[in-house]
Coordinates of C-alpha atoms and ligand atoms in Angstrom, one line a residue:
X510 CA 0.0 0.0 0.0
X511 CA 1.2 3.4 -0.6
X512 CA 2.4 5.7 1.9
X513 CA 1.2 8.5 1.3
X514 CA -2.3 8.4 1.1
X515 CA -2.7 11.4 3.0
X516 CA -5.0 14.5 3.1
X517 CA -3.7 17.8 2.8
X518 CA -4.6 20.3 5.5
X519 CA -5.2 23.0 2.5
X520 CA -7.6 20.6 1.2
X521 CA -9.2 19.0 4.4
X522 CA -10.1 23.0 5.9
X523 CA -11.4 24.0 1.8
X524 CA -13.6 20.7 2.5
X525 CA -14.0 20.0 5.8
X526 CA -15.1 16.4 5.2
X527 CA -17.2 16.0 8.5
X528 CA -17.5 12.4 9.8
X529 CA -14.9 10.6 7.1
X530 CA -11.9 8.8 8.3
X531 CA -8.6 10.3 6.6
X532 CA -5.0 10.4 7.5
X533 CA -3.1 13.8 8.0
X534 CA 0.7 14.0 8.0
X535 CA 2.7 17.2 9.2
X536 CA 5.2 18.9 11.9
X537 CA 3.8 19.8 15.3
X538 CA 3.6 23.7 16.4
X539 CA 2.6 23.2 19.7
X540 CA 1.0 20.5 21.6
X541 CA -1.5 21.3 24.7
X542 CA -2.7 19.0 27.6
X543 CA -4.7 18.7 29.9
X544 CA -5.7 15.3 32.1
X545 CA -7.7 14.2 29.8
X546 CA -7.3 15.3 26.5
X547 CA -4.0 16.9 24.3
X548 CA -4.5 19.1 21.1
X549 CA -2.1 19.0 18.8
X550 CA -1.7 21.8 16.0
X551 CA 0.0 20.4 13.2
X552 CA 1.0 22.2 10.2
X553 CA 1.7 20.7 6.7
X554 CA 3.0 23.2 4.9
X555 CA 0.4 23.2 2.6
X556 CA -1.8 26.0 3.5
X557 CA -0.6 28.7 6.8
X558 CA -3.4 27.2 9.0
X559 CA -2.7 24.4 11.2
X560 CA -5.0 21.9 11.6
X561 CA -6.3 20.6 15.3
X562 CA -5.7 17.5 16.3
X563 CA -7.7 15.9 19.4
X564 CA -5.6 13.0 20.8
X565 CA -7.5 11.1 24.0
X566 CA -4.6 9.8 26.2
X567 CA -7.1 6.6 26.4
X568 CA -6.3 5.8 22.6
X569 CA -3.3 7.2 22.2
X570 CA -0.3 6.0 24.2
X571 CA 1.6 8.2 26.5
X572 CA 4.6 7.2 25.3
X573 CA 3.7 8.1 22.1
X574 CA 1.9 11.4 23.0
X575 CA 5.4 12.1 24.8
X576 CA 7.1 12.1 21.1
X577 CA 4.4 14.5 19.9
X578 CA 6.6 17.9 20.7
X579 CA 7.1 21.1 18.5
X580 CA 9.0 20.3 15.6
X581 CA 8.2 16.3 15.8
X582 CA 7.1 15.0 12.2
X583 CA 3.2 13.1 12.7
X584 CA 1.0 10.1 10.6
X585 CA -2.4 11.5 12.4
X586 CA -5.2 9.3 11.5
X587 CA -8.6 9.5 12.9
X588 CA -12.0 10.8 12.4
X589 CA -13.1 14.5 11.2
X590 CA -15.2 15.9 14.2
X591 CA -17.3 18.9 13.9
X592 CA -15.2 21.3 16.6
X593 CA -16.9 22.6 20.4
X594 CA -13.8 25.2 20.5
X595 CA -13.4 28.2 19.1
X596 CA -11.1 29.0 15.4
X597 CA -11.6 26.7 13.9
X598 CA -15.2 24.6 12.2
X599 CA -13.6 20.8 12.5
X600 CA -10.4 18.8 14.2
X601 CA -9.2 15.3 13.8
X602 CA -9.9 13.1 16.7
X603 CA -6.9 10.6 16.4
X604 CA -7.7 6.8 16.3
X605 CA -4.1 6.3 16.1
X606 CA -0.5 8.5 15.5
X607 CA 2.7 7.3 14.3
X608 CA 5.8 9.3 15.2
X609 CA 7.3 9.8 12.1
X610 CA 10.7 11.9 13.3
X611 CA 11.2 13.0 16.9
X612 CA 12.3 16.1 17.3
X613 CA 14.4 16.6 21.3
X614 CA 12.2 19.3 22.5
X615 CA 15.8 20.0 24.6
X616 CA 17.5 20.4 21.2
X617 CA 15.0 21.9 18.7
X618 CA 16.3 25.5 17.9
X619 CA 12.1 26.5 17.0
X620 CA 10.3 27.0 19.5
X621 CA 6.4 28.4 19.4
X622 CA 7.8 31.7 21.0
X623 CA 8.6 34.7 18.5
X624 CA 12.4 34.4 17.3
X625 CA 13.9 37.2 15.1
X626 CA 14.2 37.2 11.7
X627 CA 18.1 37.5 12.2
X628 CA 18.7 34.4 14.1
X629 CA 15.9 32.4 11.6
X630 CA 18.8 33.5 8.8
X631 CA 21.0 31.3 10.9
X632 CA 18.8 28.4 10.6
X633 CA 17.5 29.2 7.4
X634 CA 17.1 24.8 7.4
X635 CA 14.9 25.2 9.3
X636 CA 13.0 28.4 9.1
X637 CA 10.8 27.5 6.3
X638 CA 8.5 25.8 9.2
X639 CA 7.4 29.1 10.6
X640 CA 4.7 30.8 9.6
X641 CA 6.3 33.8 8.4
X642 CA 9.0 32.0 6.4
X643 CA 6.4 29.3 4.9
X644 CA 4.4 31.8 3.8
X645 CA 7.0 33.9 1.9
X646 CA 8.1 31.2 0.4
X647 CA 4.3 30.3 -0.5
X648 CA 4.0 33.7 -2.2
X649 CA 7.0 33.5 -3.9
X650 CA 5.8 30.0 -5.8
X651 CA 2.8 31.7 -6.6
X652 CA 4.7 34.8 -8.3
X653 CA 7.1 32.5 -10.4
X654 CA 4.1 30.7 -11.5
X655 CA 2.2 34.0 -12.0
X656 CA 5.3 34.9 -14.2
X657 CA 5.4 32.0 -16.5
X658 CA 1.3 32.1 -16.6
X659 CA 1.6 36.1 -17.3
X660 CA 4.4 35.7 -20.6
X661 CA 3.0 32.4 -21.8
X662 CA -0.7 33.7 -22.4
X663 CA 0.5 36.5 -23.9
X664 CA 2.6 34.5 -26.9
X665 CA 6.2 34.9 -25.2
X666 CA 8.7 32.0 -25.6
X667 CA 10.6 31.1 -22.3
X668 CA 14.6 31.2 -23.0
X669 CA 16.9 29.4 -21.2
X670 CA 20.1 31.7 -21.4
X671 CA 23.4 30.3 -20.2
X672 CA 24.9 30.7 -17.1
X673 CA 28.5 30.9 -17.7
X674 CA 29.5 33.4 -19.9
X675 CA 32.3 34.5 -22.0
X676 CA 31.3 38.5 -22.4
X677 CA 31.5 40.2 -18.9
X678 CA 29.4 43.3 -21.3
X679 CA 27.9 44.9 -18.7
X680 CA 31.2 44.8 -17.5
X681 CA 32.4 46.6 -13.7
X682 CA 34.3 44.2 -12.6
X683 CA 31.1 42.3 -10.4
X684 CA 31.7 38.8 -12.1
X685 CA 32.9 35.8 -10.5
X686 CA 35.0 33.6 -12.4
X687 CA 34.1 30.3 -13.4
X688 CA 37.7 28.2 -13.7
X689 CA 39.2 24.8 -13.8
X690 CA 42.6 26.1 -13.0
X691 CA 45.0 25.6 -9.8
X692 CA 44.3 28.4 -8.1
X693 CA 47.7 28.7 -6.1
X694 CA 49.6 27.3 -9.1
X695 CA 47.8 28.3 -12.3
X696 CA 49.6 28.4 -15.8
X697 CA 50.9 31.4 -16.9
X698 CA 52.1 32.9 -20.4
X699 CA 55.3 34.0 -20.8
X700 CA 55.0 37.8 -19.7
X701 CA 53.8 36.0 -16.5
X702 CA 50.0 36.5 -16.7
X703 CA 47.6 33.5 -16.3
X704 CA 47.3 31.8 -19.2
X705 CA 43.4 31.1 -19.8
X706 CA 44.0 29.9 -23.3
X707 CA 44.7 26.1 -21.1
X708 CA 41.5 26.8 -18.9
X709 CA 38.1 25.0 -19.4
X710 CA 36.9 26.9 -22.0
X711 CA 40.2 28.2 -23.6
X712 CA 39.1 31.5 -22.3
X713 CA 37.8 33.5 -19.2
X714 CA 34.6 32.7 -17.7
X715 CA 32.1 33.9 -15.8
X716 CA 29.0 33.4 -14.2
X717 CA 26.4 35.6 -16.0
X718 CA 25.3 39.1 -14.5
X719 CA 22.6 39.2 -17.0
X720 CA 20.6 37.2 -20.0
X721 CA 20.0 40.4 -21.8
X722 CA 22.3 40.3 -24.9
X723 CA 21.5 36.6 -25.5
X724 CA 17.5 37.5 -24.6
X725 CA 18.3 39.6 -27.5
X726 CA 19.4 37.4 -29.9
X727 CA 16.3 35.5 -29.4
X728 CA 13.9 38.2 -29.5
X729 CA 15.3 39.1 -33.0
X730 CA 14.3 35.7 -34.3
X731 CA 11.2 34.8 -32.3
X732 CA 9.7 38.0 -31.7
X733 CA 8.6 38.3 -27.8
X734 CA 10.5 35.9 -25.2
X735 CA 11.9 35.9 -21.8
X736 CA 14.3 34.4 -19.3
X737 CA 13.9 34.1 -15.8
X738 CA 16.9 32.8 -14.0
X739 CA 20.1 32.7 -11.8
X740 CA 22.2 35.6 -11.6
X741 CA 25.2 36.5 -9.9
X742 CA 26.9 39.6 -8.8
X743 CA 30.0 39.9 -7.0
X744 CA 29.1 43.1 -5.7
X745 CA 30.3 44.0 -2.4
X746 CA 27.6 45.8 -1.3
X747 CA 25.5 44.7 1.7
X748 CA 22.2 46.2 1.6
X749 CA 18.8 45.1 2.5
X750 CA 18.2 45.1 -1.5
X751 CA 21.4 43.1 -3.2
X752 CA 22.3 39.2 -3.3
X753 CA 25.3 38.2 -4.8
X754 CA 23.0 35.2 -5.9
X755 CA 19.3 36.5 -7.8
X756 CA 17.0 35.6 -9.7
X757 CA 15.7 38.1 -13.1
X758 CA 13.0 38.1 -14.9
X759 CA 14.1 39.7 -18.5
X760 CA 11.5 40.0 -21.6
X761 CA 12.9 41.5 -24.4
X762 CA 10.6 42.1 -27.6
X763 CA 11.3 42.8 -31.0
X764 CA 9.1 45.4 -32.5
X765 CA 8.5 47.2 -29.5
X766 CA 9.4 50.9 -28.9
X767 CA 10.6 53.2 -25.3
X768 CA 7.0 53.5 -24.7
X769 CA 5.8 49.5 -25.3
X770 CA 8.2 48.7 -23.1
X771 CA 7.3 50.9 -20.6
X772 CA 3.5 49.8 -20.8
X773 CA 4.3 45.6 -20.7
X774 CA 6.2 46.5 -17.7
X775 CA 3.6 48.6 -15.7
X776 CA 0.9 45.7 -17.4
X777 CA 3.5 43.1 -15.8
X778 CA 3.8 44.5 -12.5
X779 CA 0.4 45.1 -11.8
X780 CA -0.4 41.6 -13.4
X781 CA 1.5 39.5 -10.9
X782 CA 0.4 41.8 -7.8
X783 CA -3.3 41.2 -8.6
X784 CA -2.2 37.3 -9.1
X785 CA -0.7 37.4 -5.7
X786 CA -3.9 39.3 -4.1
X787 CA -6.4 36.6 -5.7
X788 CA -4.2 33.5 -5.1
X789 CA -2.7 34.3 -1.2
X790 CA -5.5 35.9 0.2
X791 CA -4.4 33.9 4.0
X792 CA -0.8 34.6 3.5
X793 CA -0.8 37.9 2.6
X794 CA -3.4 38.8 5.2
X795 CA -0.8 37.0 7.8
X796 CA 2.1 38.9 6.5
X797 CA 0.1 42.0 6.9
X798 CA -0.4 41.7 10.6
X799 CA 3.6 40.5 10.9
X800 CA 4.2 44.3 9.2
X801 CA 2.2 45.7 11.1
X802 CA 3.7 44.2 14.5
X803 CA 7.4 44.8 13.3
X804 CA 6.5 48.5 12.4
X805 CA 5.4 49.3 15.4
X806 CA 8.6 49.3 16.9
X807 CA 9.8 52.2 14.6
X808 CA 9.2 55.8 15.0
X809 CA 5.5 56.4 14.1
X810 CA 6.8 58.9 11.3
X811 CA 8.9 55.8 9.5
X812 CA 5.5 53.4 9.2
X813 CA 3.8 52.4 6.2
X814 CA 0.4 54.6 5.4
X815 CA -1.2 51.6 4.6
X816 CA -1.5 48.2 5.7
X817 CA 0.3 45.7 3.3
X818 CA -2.8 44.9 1.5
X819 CA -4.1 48.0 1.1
X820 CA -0.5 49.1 -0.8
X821 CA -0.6 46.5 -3.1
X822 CA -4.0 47.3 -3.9
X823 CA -3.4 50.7 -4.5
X824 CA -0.3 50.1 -6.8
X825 CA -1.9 47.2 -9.1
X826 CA -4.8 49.9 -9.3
X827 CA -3.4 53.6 -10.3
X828 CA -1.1 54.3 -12.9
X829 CA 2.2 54.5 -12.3
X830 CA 3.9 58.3 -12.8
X831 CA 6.3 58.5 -15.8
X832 CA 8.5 60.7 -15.4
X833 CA 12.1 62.0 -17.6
X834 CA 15.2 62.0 -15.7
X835 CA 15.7 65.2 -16.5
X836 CA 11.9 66.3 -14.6
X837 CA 13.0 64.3 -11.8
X838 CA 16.8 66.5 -11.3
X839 CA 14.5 69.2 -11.2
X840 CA 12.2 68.2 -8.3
X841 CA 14.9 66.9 -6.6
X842 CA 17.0 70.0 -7.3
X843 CA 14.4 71.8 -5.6
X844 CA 13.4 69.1 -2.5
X845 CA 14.0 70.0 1.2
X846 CA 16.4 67.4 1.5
X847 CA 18.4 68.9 -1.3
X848 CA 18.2 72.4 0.1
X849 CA 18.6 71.4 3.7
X850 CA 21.5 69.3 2.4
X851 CA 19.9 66.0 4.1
X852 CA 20.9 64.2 1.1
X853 CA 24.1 62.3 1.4
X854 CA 24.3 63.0 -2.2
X855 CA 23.6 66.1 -2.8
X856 CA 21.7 67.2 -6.7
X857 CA 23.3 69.7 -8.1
X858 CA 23.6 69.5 -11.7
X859 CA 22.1 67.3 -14.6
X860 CA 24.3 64.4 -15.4
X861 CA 24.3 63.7 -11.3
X862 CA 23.9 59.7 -11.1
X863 CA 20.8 59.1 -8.9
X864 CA 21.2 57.3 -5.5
X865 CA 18.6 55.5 -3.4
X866 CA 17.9 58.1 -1.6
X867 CA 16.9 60.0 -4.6
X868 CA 14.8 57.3 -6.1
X869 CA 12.9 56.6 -2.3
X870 CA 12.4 60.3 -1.8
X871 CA 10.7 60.5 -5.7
X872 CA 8.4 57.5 -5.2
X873 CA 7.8 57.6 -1.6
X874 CA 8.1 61.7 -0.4
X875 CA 7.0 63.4 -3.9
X876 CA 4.7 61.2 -5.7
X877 CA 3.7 58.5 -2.9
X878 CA 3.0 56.4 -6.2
X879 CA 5.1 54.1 -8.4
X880 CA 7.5 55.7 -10.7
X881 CA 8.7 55.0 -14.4
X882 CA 11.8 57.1 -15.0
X883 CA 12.9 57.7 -18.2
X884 CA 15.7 59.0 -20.7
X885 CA 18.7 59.1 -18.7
X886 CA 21.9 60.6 -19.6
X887 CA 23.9 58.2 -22.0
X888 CA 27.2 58.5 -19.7
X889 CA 25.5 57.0 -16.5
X890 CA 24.0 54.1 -18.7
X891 CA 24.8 50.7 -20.5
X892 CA 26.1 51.0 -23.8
X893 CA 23.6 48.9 -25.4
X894 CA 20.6 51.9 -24.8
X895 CA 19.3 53.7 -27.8
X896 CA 20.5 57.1 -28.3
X897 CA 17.9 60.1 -28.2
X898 CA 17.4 62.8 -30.6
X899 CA 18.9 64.9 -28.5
X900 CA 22.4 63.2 -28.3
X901 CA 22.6 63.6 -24.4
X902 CA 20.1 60.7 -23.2
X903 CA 19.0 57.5 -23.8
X904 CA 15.8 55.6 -24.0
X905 CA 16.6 54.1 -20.3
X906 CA 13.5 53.1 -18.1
X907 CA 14.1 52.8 -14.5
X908 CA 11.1 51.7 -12.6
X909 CA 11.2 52.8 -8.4
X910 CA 8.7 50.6 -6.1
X911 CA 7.7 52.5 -3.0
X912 CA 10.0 50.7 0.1
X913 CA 11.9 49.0 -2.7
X914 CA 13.5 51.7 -4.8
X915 CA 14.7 50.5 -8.2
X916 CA 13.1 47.1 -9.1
X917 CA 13.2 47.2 -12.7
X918 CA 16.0 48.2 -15.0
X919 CA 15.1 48.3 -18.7
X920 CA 15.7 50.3 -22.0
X921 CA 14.5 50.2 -26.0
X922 CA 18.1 49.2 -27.6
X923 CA 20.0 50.8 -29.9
X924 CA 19.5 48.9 -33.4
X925 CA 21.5 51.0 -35.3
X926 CA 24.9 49.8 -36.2
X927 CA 26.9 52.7 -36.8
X928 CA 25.3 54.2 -33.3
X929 CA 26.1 51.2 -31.3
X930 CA 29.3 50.8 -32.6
X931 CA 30.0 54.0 -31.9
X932 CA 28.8 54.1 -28.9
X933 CA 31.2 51.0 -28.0
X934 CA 34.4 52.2 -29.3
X935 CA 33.6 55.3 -26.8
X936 CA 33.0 53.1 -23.8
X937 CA 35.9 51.1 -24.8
X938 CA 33.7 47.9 -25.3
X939 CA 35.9 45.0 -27.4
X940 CA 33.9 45.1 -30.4
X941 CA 35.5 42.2 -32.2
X942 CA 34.6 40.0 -29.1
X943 CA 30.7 41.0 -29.2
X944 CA 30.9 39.9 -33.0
X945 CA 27.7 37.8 -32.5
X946 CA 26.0 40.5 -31.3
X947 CA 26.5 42.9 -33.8
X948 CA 25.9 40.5 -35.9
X949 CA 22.2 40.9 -35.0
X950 CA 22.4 44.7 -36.1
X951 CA 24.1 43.5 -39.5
X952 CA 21.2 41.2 -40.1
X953 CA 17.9 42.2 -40.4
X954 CA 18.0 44.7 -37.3
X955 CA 14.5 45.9 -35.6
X956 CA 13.4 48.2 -33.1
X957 CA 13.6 45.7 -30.2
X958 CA 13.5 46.5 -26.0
X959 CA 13.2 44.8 -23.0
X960 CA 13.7 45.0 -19.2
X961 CA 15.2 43.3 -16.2
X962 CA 12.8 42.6 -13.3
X963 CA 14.8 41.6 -10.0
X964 CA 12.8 38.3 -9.0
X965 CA 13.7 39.1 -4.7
X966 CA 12.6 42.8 -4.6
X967 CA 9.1 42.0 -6.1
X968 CA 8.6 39.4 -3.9
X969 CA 9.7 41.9 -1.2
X970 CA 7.2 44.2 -2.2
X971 CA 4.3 41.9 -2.2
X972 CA 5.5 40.1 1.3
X973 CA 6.4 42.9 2.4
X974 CA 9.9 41.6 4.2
X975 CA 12.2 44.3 4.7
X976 CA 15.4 42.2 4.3
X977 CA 16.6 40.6 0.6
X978 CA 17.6 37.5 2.3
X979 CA 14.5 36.9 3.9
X980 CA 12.5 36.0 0.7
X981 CA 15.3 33.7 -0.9
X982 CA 15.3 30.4 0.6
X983 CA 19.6 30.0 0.9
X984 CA 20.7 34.0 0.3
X985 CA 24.5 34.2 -0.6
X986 CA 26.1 37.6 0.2
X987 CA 29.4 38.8 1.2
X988 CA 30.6 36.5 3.6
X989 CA 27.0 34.0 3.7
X990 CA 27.3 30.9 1.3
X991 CA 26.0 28.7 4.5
X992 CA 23.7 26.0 3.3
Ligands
LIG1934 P1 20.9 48.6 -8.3 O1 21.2 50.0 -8.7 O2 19.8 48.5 -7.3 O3 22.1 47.8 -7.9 P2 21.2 47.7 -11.0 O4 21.1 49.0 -11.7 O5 22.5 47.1 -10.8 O6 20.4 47.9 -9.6 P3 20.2 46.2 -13.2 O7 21.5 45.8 -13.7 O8 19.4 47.1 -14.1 O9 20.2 46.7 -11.7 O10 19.3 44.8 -13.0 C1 17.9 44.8 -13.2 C2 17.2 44.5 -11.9 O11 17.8 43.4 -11.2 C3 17.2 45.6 -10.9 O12 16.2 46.6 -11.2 C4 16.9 44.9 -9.6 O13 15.6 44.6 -9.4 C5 17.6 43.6 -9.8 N1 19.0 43.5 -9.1 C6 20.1 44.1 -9.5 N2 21.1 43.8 -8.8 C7 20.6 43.0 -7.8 C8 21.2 42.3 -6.7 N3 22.5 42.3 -6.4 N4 20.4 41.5 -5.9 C9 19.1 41.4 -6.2 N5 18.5 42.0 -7.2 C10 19.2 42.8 -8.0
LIG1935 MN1 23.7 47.1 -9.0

């Protein structure tokens, strides 16, 4: 007979099954007793809820009710009772329970008591059986799924790009290298330097910081695709918004113009919020009250105007602001923080690279709303972005997420070979080493644009979570590759 021929709890509290006899497997929260009766509350994973189990020390051994501690893995089997207490409509009453693992209530680092989301990330094994953690992680399944769902009814082709790479295009030096060679002894050409021509792949490797230019390639031969996949940065910068280890989401459509682009990534972002509202009602109504508890030990000025729900509601339902980089210098220009010289960054001319604080104080301060900037200046941008009329900007599209800051980065490309090769040679790209790429503007070149959504940050957003390694399962940063 098979094993598991269980119930889920998800299932069992959708139909509550009254009378039938089923089995129910899952890890104890917490266990209750009294003389004659314990409750057990035992959570599956499947669904936030736990579900009540009623085990009569007359059927159930003591022994065995002994094993039944927080943490401890169950085989509940019994009958489905209509229930006398209060939250919740039905339990199990157990005919008979099977320890499945122990878990030393001496030993076991969870306990039902509140632990902080900083000592969890020490035991992220294990912190996936809270409530908090399985319910990120919940949300996050539902907005990869929502992601696939959203491209594949609209006619988009999923792309697997590679992961190691040989163009480091993007370039600044945040790659890691991808080697077979001795690292302490590695072979070196004759003016001494490390020989990569006897490495793996004849050349240097890394792993990729972006699917874009490949994402590229395909778009110019199927028309509308996307990748969504690992990324790595070797940035050393440890914020509450970067991973060295991420997951993008990057459309990139042929036939689409500045403005396209800027409309399938508002359509996107609003897509998978609603997706997330409609699908996780229970999680996201549980993550709302964990906000709300957390924010209330900040300074009443630095919480949220609105509940969690309430946010994303707003943002899936007004449109966001679109703004030119050159309007936003302006009204920073002109902000308090500028004049009081609050900013650690002060504004003080166009061409001024913007800075967190400059994007939170736009989206969260000025407009309280989702922002779309546009047409930065071509020096403070990738070389790949098309080049504006006005030989200053490019068609660049940042888009800033209240709480979040940047969460997409995205332009239409430049198609035009003598302009991207120019535009190379000045940025001191190697254009003989990019020949495959140019090769797409040599052959049958388009209009074409797409975008990079950071995977983490929107499942930040709709969680909620104020920390990047809090919605990533095993986050590697400086100093973190645990697990
Ligand atoms: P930032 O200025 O925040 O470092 P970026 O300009 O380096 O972002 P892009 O290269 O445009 O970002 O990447 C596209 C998107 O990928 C970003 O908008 C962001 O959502 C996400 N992203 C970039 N770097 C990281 C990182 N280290 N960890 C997690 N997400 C990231
Ligand atoms: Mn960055």
């Amino acid at each position: 007979m098979a094993f598991n021929k269980r119930v889920k709890i998800k299932s069992l509290l959708e139909q509550p099954l009254i009378g039938a006899e089923v089995t129910i497997m899952g890890w104890v929260r917490t266990k209750r007793s009294n003389k004659n009766v314990s409750f057990i509350a035992l959570n599956d994973g499947s669904i936030i809820t736990n579900y009540q189990v009623v085990a009569d020390p007359n059927v159930i051994s003591e022994e065995t009710l002994k094993k039944c501690s927080t943490g401890a893995c169950l085989k509940v089997n019994g009958t489905i009772v209509e229930s006398q207490g209060a939250g919740q409509a039905a339990e199990l009453h157990a005919s008979s329970i099977e320890v499945l693992g122990e878990a030393d209530p001496e030993k076991y680092p969870l306990q039902p008591k509140k632990h902080s989301l900083e000592f969890l990330r020490e035991i992220a094994h294990l912190r996936m059986r809270t409530n908090t953690f399985s319910a990120v992680f919940r949300v996050r399944h539902a907005l990869a799924y929502a992601v696939h769902k959203y491209f594949n009814d609209k006619g988009f082709f999923y792309i697997h790009t590679p992961i190691i790479t040989a163009s480091d295009a993007e370039g600044a030096g945040e790659t890691f290298k991808v080697t077979t060679l001795e690292i302490g002894n590695p072979p070196r050409t004759e003016d001494g330097a490390v020989d990569f021509k006897q490495d793996f792949f004849e050349r240097e490797a890394n792993l990729t910081v972006s699917g874009q230019l490949e994402g590229e390639l395909a778009a110019l031969a199927l028309s509308e695709i996307y990748t969504f996949g690992p990324t790595f940065r070797a940035e050393n910068s440890n914020t509450t918004r970067h991973l060295a280890e991420f997951w993008m989401i990057e459309p990139e459509m042929a036939f689409y113009d500045a403005e396209d682009n800027a409309d399938l990534a508002e359509d996107f972002l609003k897509y998978l919020i609603r997706y997330a509202l409609e699908n996780c009602e229970d999680d996201l109504k549980f993550l709302e009250a964990r906000l709300l508890e957390e924010e209330k030990s900040k300074p009443a000025d630095q919480r949220s105007e609105m509940g969690l729900i309430e946010k994303l509601k707003f943002v899936a339902d007004n449109d966001f602001v679109r703004i030119t980089y050159t309007e936003a210098i302006d009204i920073l220009k002109n902000s308090k923080p500028n004049k009081k010289k609050k900013f650690q960054y002060l504004i003080e001319s166009w061409g001024a690279d913007l800075q967190s604080e400059h994007e939170r104080y736009l989206v969260e301060k000025h407009f309280k709303k989702p922002v779309i900037l546009t047409d930065y200046p071509k020096e403070i941008k990738a070389f790949y972005m098309r080049q504006n009329e006005d030989g200053k900007t490019v068609a660049a599209m940042d888009i800033l997420f209240p709480g979040i800051g940047e969460i997409i980065g995205g332009s239409q490309r430049e198609e035009r070979m003598d302009k991207l090769v120019q535009r190379m040679e000045e940025m001191h790209i190697p254009t003989e080493e990019m020949w495959w790429f140019l090769d797409t503007r040599r052959f049958g070149s388009t209009p074409h644009a797409g975008f990079g959504l950071g995977f983490e940050r929107m499942v930040q957003f709709v969680t909620g979570m104020g920390n990047i390694r809090d919605v990533i399962a095993f986050p590697r940063t400086p100093g973190n590759a645990e697990f």
